[in-house]
mmCIF file of C-alpha atoms and ligand atoms in Angstrom:
data_model
loop_
_atom_site.group_PDB
_atom_site.id
_atom_site.type_symbol
_atom_site.label_atom_id
_atom_site.label_comp_id
_atom_site.label_asym_id
_atom_site.label_seq_id
_atom_site.Cartn_x
_atom_site.Cartn_y
_atom_site.Cartn_z
ATOM 1 C CA MET P 4 11.244 19.948 -14.547
ATOM 2 C CA ALA P 5 10.742 17.484 -12.154
ATOM 3 C CA LEU P 6 12.750 14.343 -11.203
ATOM 4 C CA ILE P 7 10.592 11.348 -12.129
ATOM 5 C CA LEU P 8 10.439 8.967 -9.239
ATOM 6 C CA ASP P 9 10.382 5.787 -11.168
ATOM 7 C CA GLY P 10 8.475 3.283 -8.916
ATOM 8 C CA LYS P 11 8.589 0.477 -11.715
ATOM 9 C CA ALA P 12 12.461 0.535 -11.887
ATOM 10 C CA VAL P 13 13.004 0.746 -8.186
ATOM 11 C CA SER P 14 10.290 -2.120 -7.492
ATOM 12 C CA GLU P 15 12.323 -4.172 -10.252
ATOM 13 C CA LYS P 16 15.410 -3.865 -8.254
ATOM 14 C CA ARG P 17 13.682 -4.642 -5.153
ATOM 15 C CA ILE P 18 12.062 -7.865 -6.508
ATOM 16 C CA GLU P 19 15.408 -9.182 -7.701
ATOM 17 C CA LEU P 20 17.086 -8.529 -4.435
ATOM 18 C CA LEU P 21 14.155 -10.197 -2.792
ATOM 19 C CA ARG P 22 14.153 -13.261 -4.868
ATOM 20 C CA GLU P 23 17.616 -13.931 -4.030
ATOM 21 C CA ALA P 24 17.061 -13.432 -0.477
ATOM 22 C CA ILE P 25 14.019 -15.945 -0.673
ATOM 23 C CA ASP P 26 16.269 -18.416 -2.400
ATOM 24 C CA GLU P 27 19.219 -18.208 0.015
ATOM 25 C CA SER P 28 16.785 -18.381 3.263
ATOM 26 C CA GLY P 29 15.780 -21.859 2.862
ATOM 27 C CA LEU P 30 12.322 -20.896 3.674
ATOM 28 C CA SER P 31 8.997 -21.430 1.442
ATOM 29 C CA PRO P 32 7.045 -18.116 2.102
ATOM 30 C CA ARG P 33 3.230 -18.429 0.786
ATOM 31 C CA LEU P 34 0.587 -15.726 0.336
ATOM 32 C CA ALA P 35 -2.968 -16.644 0.523
ATOM 33 C CA THR P 36 -5.483 -14.376 -1.086
ATOM 34 C CA VAL P 37 -8.941 -14.110 -0.330
ATOM 35 C CA LEU P 38 -11.256 -12.593 -3.138
ATOM 36 C CA VAL P 39 -14.827 -12.406 -2.460
ATOM 37 C CA GLY P 40 -17.382 -11.448 -5.339
ATOM 38 C CA ASP P 41 -16.585 -10.657 -9.027
ATOM 39 C CA ASP P 42 -15.221 -7.299 -9.250
ATOM 40 C CA PRO P 43 -13.073 -7.222 -12.523
ATOM 41 C CA ALA P 44 -10.587 -4.756 -10.854
ATOM 42 C CA SER P 45 -10.387 -6.592 -7.707
ATOM 43 C CA ALA P 46 -9.783 -9.936 -9.787
ATOM 44 C CA LEU P 47 -7.056 -8.023 -11.763
ATOM 45 C CA TYR P 48 -5.117 -6.802 -8.710
ATOM 46 C CA VAL P 49 -5.456 -10.234 -7.105
ATOM 47 C CA ARG P 50 -3.815 -11.862 -10.307
ATOM 48 C CA MET P 51 -0.903 -9.343 -10.365
ATOM 49 C CA LYS P 52 -0.058 -10.107 -6.846
ATOM 50 C CA HIS P 53 0.045 -13.762 -7.637
ATOM 51 C CA GLN P 54 2.262 -13.180 -10.833
ATOM 52 C CA ALA P 55 4.630 -11.050 -8.515
ATOM 53 C CA CYS P 56 4.536 -14.137 -5.974
ATOM 54 C CA GLU P 57 5.878 -16.357 -8.837
ATOM 55 C CA ARG P 58 8.790 -13.851 -9.749
ATOM 56 C CA VAL P 59 10.195 -13.887 -6.284
ATOM 57 C CA HIS P 60 9.655 -17.649 -5.724
ATOM 58 C CA ILE P 61 6.899 -17.047 -3.171
ATOM 59 C CA GLY P 62 4.020 -20.051 -3.462
ATOM 60 C CA SER P 63 0.540 -18.601 -3.563
ATOM 61 C CA ILE P 64 -3.076 -19.702 -3.303
ATOM 62 C CA ASN P 65 -6.340 -17.938 -4.014
ATOM 63 C CA VAL P 66 -9.609 -18.614 -2.026
ATOM 64 C CA THR P 67 -12.648 -17.440 -4.264
ATOM 65 C CA LEU P 68 -15.988 -16.981 -2.588
ATOM 66 C CA PRO P 69 -19.355 -15.613 -4.303
ATOM 67 C CA ALA P 70 -20.342 -12.217 -3.659
ATOM 68 C CA ASP P 71 -23.322 -13.247 -1.505
ATOM 69 C CA THR P 72 -21.114 -15.138 1.155
ATOM 70 C CA THR P 73 -21.934 -14.076 4.681
ATOM 71 C CA THR P 74 -19.371 -12.334 7.029
ATOM 72 C CA GLU P 75 -19.173 -15.630 8.871
ATOM 73 C CA ARG P 76 -18.142 -17.531 6.350
ATOM 74 C CA VAL P 77 -15.253 -15.383 4.973
ATOM 75 C CA VAL P 78 -14.102 -15.314 8.668
ATOM 76 C CA GLU P 79 -14.255 -18.850 8.793
ATOM 77 C CA LYS P 80 -12.135 -19.205 5.745
ATOM 78 C CA VAL P 81 -9.731 -16.742 6.977
ATOM 79 C CA GLN P 82 -9.414 -18.462 10.467
ATOM 80 C CA ARG P 83 -8.545 -21.865 8.367
ATOM 81 C CA LEU P 84 -5.838 -19.824 6.979
ATOM 82 C CA ASN P 85 -4.556 -18.638 10.298
ATOM 83 C CA ALA P 86 -4.297 -22.146 11.305
ATOM 84 C CA ASP P 87 -2.627 -23.344 8.285
ATOM 85 C CA PRO P 88 1.135 -23.713 8.908
ATOM 86 C CA GLU P 89 1.812 -23.714 5.201
ATOM 87 C CA ILE P 90 0.682 -20.204 4.752
ATOM 88 C CA SER P 91 2.776 -17.180 5.667
ATOM 89 C CA GLY P 92 0.703 -14.215 4.678
ATOM 90 C CA ILE P 93 -2.885 -13.522 4.131
ATOM 91 C CA LEU P 94 -4.662 -10.787 2.111
ATOM 92 C CA VAL P 95 -8.313 -10.059 1.971
ATOM 93 C CA GLN P 96 -8.696 -8.129 -1.309
ATOM 94 C CA LEU P 97 -10.599 -4.956 -0.487
ATOM 95 C CA PRO P 98 -13.230 -3.596 -1.032
ATOM 96 C CA LEU P 99 -15.511 -6.365 0.069
ATOM 97 C CA PRO P 100 -19.000 -6.690 -1.499
ATOM 98 C CA ALA P 101 -21.695 -4.669 0.347
ATOM 99 C CA GLY P 102 -23.285 -6.669 3.163
ATOM 100 C CA ILE P 103 -19.622 -8.166 4.458
ATOM 101 C CA GLU P 104 -18.671 -6.407 7.534
ATOM 102 C CA GLN P 105 -15.131 -5.270 6.423
ATOM 103 C CA GLU P 106 -13.760 -4.701 9.967
ATOM 104 C CA SER P 107 -14.872 -8.407 11.223
ATOM 105 C CA VAL P 108 -12.945 -9.722 8.449
ATOM 106 C CA ILE P 109 -9.816 -7.570 8.847
ATOM 107 C CA GLU P 110 -9.760 -8.418 12.549
ATOM 108 C CA ALA P 111 -9.922 -12.085 11.681
ATOM 109 C CA VAL P 112 -6.620 -12.226 10.139
ATOM 110 C CA SER P 113 -4.218 -13.123 12.481
ATOM 111 C CA PRO P 114 -1.746 -10.106 13.378
ATOM 112 C CA GLU P 115 1.188 -12.427 12.564
ATOM 113 C CA LYS P 116 -0.031 -13.081 9.107
ATOM 114 C CA ASP P 117 -1.341 -9.992 8.237
ATOM 115 C CA VAL P 118 0.828 -8.701 5.344
ATOM 116 C CA ASP P 119 -1.638 -5.943 4.627
ATOM 117 C CA GLY P 120 -1.020 -4.243 7.699
ATOM 118 C CA PHE P 121 -4.524 -3.509 8.165
ATOM 119 C CA HIS P 122 -5.308 -5.436 11.604
ATOM 120 C CA PRO P 123 -5.844 -2.859 14.451
ATOM 121 C CA CYS P 124 -2.903 -4.555 16.276
ATOM 122 C CA ASN P 125 -0.465 -3.780 13.604
ATOM 123 C CA ILE P 126 -1.701 -0.223 12.972
ATOM 124 C CA GLY P 127 -1.277 0.325 16.843
ATOM 125 C CA HIS P 128 2.326 -1.067 16.497
ATOM 126 C CA LEU P 129 2.877 1.395 13.460
ATOM 127 C CA VAL P 130 1.249 4.423 15.469
ATOM 128 C CA SER P 131 3.472 3.654 18.739
ATOM 129 C CA GLY P 132 6.603 4.057 16.394
ATOM 130 C CA ARG P 133 7.404 0.286 16.596
ATOM 131 C CA PRO P 134 5.849 -1.209 13.283
ATOM 132 C CA ARG P 135 5.600 -4.702 12.453
ATOM 133 C CA PHE P 136 3.697 -4.946 9.263
ATOM 134 C CA SER P 137 2.874 -1.722 7.764
ATOM 135 C CA PRO P 138 0.276 -1.072 4.901
ATOM 136 C CA CYS P 139 2.095 -1.888 1.513
ATOM 137 C CA THR P 140 1.178 1.299 -0.307
ATOM 138 C CA PRO P 141 2.463 3.663 2.253
ATOM 139 C CA LEU P 142 5.642 1.572 3.101
ATOM 140 C CA GLY P 143 6.275 1.329 -0.759
ATOM 141 C CA ILE P 144 6.099 4.930 -0.756
ATOM 142 C CA MET P 145 8.490 5.286 1.752
ATOM 143 C CA ASN P 146 11.123 2.758 0.270
ATOM 144 C CA LEU P 147 10.779 4.686 -2.944
ATOM 145 C CA LEU P 148 11.630 8.015 -1.205
ATOM 146 C CA ALA P 149 14.481 6.318 0.589
ATOM 147 C CA GLU P 150 15.719 4.806 -2.670
ATOM 148 C CA SER P 151 15.542 8.088 -4.529
ATOM 149 C CA GLY P 152 17.583 9.941 -1.859
ATOM 150 C CA ILE P 153 14.622 12.310 -0.596
ATOM 151 C CA GLU P 154 15.053 13.566 2.837
ATOM 152 C CA LEU P 155 12.169 13.445 5.324
ATOM 153 C CA GLU P 156 13.694 14.504 8.564
ATOM 154 C CA GLY P 157 12.357 17.713 9.782
ATOM 155 C CA ARG P 158 10.351 18.521 6.398
ATOM 156 C CA ARG P 159 6.967 19.532 6.025
ATOM 157 C CA ALA P 160 4.859 16.818 4.746
ATOM 158 C CA VAL P 161 1.123 17.066 3.789
ATOM 159 C CA VAL P 162 -0.961 13.990 3.335
ATOM 160 C CA VAL P 163 -4.226 14.783 1.581
ATOM 161 C CA GLY P 164 -6.654 12.048 2.406
ATOM 162 C CA ARG P 165 -7.279 10.202 5.816
ATOM 163 C CA SER P 166 -8.288 6.596 4.821
ATOM 164 C CA ILE P 167 -7.477 3.718 6.786
ATOM 165 C CA ASP P 168 -5.314 1.780 4.479
ATOM 166 C CA VAL P 169 -3.641 4.852 2.962
ATOM 167 C CA GLY P 170 -3.821 8.365 4.414
ATOM 168 C CA ARG P 171 -3.512 7.562 8.159
ATOM 169 C CA PRO P 172 -0.774 4.875 7.981
ATOM 170 C CA MET P 173 1.245 7.200 5.546
ATOM 171 C CA ALA P 174 1.100 10.049 8.167
ATOM 172 C CA ALA P 175 2.281 7.674 10.826
ATOM 173 C CA LEU P 176 5.154 6.362 8.732
ATOM 174 C CA LEU P 177 6.300 9.898 7.634
ATOM 175 C CA LEU P 178 6.121 10.769 11.379
ATOM 176 C CA ASN P 179 8.139 7.878 12.466
ATOM 177 C CA ALA P 180 10.710 9.169 9.883
ATOM 178 C CA ASN P 181 10.582 12.589 11.880
ATOM 179 C CA ALA P 182 8.845 14.598 8.990
ATOM 180 C CA THR P 183 6.334 17.133 10.307
ATOM 181 C CA ILE P 184 2.957 16.048 9.482
ATOM 182 C CA THR P 185 -0.411 17.515 8.297
ATOM 183 C CA VAL P 186 -3.163 15.367 7.501
ATOM 184 C CA CYS P 187 -5.774 17.122 5.023
ATOM 185 C CA HIS P 188 -9.388 15.876 4.024
ATOM 186 C CA SER P 189 -12.449 16.773 2.703
ATOM 187 C CA ARG P 190 -13.310 19.207 5.197
ATOM 188 C CA THR P 191 -10.220 21.046 5.099
ATOM 189 C CA ARG P 192 -10.524 24.733 4.563
ATOM 190 C CA ASP P 193 -8.225 26.504 1.940
ATOM 191 C CA LEU P 194 -6.274 23.115 1.055
ATOM 192 C CA ALA P 195 -3.928 25.124 -1.369
ATOM 193 C CA SER P 196 -2.560 27.219 1.208
ATOM 194 C CA ILE P 197 -1.620 24.261 3.116
ATOM 195 C CA THR P 198 -0.202 22.110 0.497
ATOM 196 C CA ARG P 199 1.801 24.931 -1.039
ATOM 197 C CA GLU P 200 3.932 25.231 2.278
ATOM 198 C CA ALA P 201 4.959 21.295 1.925
ATOM 199 C CA ASP P 202 8.134 19.979 0.995
ATOM 200 C CA LEU P 203 6.355 16.755 0.392
ATOM 201 C CA VAL P 204 2.737 16.454 -0.906
ATOM 202 C CA VAL P 205 1.172 12.723 -0.826
ATOM 203 C CA ALA P 206 -2.141 12.778 -2.472
ATOM 204 C CA ALA P 207 -4.602 9.964 -1.761
ATOM 205 C CA VAL P 208 -7.784 11.707 -2.634
ATOM 206 C CA GLY P 209 -9.320 9.444 -5.190
ATOM 207 C CA ARG P 210 -10.202 12.350 -7.691
ATOM 208 C CA PRO P 211 -8.508 12.624 -11.044
ATOM 209 C CA ARG P 212 -6.120 15.525 -11.336
ATOM 210 C CA PHE P 213 -7.231 17.153 -8.150
ATOM 211 C CA ILE P 214 -3.880 18.422 -7.285
ATOM 212 C CA THR P 215 -3.020 21.320 -9.607
ATOM 213 C CA ALA P 216 0.198 23.148 -10.069
ATOM 214 C CA ASP P 217 -1.061 26.249 -8.111
ATOM 215 C CA MET P 218 -1.288 23.808 -5.041
ATOM 216 C CA ILE P 219 2.374 22.849 -5.252
ATOM 217 C CA GLY P 220 5.391 24.781 -3.916
ATOM 218 C CA GLU P 221 8.511 24.992 -6.230
ATOM 219 C CA GLY P 222 10.684 22.298 -5.816
ATOM 220 C CA ALA P 223 8.397 19.933 -3.652
ATOM 221 C CA THR P 224 8.185 16.201 -3.805
ATOM 222 C CA VAL P 225 4.714 15.044 -5.197
ATOM 223 C CA VAL P 226 3.652 11.357 -4.540
ATOM 224 C CA ASP P 227 0.478 10.378 -6.351
ATOM 225 C CA ILE P 228 -1.508 7.358 -5.122
ATOM 226 C CA GLY P 229 -4.379 7.991 -7.313
ATOM 227 C CA THR P 230 -5.792 5.039 -9.571
ATOM 228 C CA ASN P 231 -8.670 6.707 -10.980
ATOM 229 C CA ARG P 232 -10.280 5.395 -14.366
ATOM 230 C CA VAL P 233 -10.916 8.105 -16.909
ATOM 231 C CA GLU P 234 -12.277 6.910 -20.310
ATOM 232 C CA GLY P 235 -10.495 3.548 -19.843
ATOM 233 C CA ARG P 236 -7.246 5.087 -18.892
ATOM 234 C CA LEU P 237 -5.402 5.006 -15.319
ATOM 235 C CA VAL P 238 -5.243 8.921 -14.049
ATOM 236 C CA GLY P 239 -3.766 10.008 -10.984
ATOM 237 C CA ASP P 240 -4.773 12.490 -8.276
ATOM 238 C CA VAL P 241 -2.335 14.933 -9.552
ATOM 239 C CA ASP P 242 -2.462 17.041 -12.795
ATOM 240 C CA PHE P 243 1.199 15.403 -13.800
ATOM 241 C CA GLU P 244 1.859 17.524 -16.791
ATOM 242 C CA ALA P 245 1.413 20.772 -15.108
ATOM 243 C CA VAL P 246 2.746 19.761 -11.716
ATOM 244 C CA ARG P 247 5.910 18.508 -12.915
ATOM 245 C CA GLU P 248 7.009 21.863 -14.070
ATOM 246 C CA ARG P 249 6.963 23.255 -10.548
ATOM 247 C CA ALA P 250 7.875 20.136 -8.473
ATOM 248 C CA GLY P 251 11.282 18.960 -7.678
ATOM 249 C CA ALA P 252 10.409 15.234 -7.787
ATOM 250 C CA ILE P 253 6.944 13.429 -8.777
ATOM 251 C CA THR P 254 5.716 9.922 -9.095
ATOM 252 C CA PRO P 255 4.170 9.183 -12.363
ATOM 253 C CA VAL P 256 0.504 7.125 -12.780
ATOM 254 C CA PRO P 257 1.118 4.332 -13.817
ATOM 255 C CA GLY P 258 4.463 3.292 -12.980
ATOM 256 C CA GLY P 259 5.048 5.400 -9.780
ATOM 257 C CA VAL P 260 3.444 3.982 -6.431
ATOM 258 C CA GLY P 261 1.563 1.041 -7.725
ATOM 259 C CA PRO P 262 4.619 -1.432 -8.596
ATOM 260 C CA MET P 263 5.990 -0.412 -5.183
ATOM 261 C CA THR P 264 2.794 -1.460 -3.426
ATOM 262 C CA ILE P 265 3.219 -4.864 -4.903
ATOM 263 C CA ALA P 266 6.845 -5.253 -4.194
ATOM 264 C CA THR P 267 6.329 -4.410 -0.598
ATOM 265 C CA LEU P 268 3.498 -6.842 -0.317
ATOM 266 C CA MET P 269 6.221 -9.628 -1.460
ATOM 267 C CA GLU P 270 8.595 -8.052 1.278
ATOM 268 C CA ASN P 271 5.989 -8.133 4.122
ATOM 269 C CA THR P 272 5.142 -12.042 2.999
ATOM 270 C CA PHE P 273 8.665 -12.976 3.466
ATOM 271 C CA ALA P 274 9.058 -11.040 6.574
ATOM 272 C CA ALA P 275 5.924 -12.985 7.752
ATOM 273 C CA ALA P 276 7.554 -16.222 6.908
ATOM 274 C CA ARG P 277 10.699 -15.454 8.552
ATOM 275 C CA ARG P 278 9.146 -14.243 11.676
ATOM 276 C CA LEU P 279 6.739 -17.373 11.717
ATOM 277 C CA SER P 280 9.901 -19.579 11.015
ATOM 278 C CA CYS P 281 11.376 -18.192 14.402
ATOM 279 C CA GLY P 282 8.273 -18.824 16.735
ATOM 280 C CA PRO P 283 5.821 -16.142 18.075
ATOM 281 C CA ALA P 284 7.138 -12.609 18.510
ATOM 282 C CA PRO P 285 7.817 -11.282 21.828
HETATM 283 N N1 GUN Z 301 -7.667 -2.937 -2.694
HETATM 284 C C1 GUN Z 301 -6.956 -1.898 -2.952
HETATM 285 N N2 GUN Z 301 -5.784 -1.759 -2.448
HETATM 286 C C2 GUN Z 301 -5.553 -2.721 -1.488
HETATM 287 C C3 GUN Z 301 -4.669 -3.168 -0.707
HETATM 288 O O1 GUN Z 301 -3.579 -2.639 -0.630
HETATM 289 N N3 GUN Z 301 -4.787 -4.442 -0.165
HETATM 290 C C4 GUN Z 301 -6.060 -5.088 -0.059
HETATM 291 N N4 GUN Z 301 -6.399 -6.088 0.650
HETATM 292 N N5 GUN Z 301 -7.058 -4.825 -0.986
HETATM 293 C C5 GUN Z 301 -6.737 -3.639 -1.477
#
């Protein structure tokens, strides 16, 4: 039976440590979120981020815009936040409503305040092996694996999914940690034969219980990024009950990756405040 990688417990511990570090720093980090439209799931995620800010003594503001806002208007709001010295980090909640050019908005965020790590500049630093801000979900996973004593160096890691926000940065972070990486996606042939060989499988597919026990090698570590809603319940991309019988370690959904993502956002926001207080990066 697999060890459960308890992201909730690890994130709680990191939140406590972060609050102490912020209190001792004398800095006043502040996160600005931008929420466009009225998607209830996005609104819930933004609320959770503000609640986490309160716990770690990070100030926060939310800018709300209607769904029919133009790209230019969102960009203008972001530029104001870039110029505001009181703001350390900016997060534009995704997805944006149809009609708004997501890339233009992401590129409008100052790389120095890009606590989501989505700006091409920060993706470039990450891929070049010298990360500044890394996307919160994959970085949170790296922290969870490190805190759980899971070795990565020289191990075979398979990332299933190649999204900009999760799959690709996950692969880059694992490569930076000297794992041997395979990225699989919807066009991959015979996926199971690849995942079965892996020491670590990261599932970022967006399909409930897609990764089944026959796809996992005995003793492998399985990380589930899925947040699928099935009959009102949150269900991962991994068939948890069956896979836990084969895996060596596994993240649950909920209580695995999700809490680590939010803790990492808080850590990135404090890092942004620290960096801004030292002047521009070299
Ligand atoms: N929507 C779902 N996950 C995320 C995230 O990590 N950052 C932002 N900005 N939007 C999201």
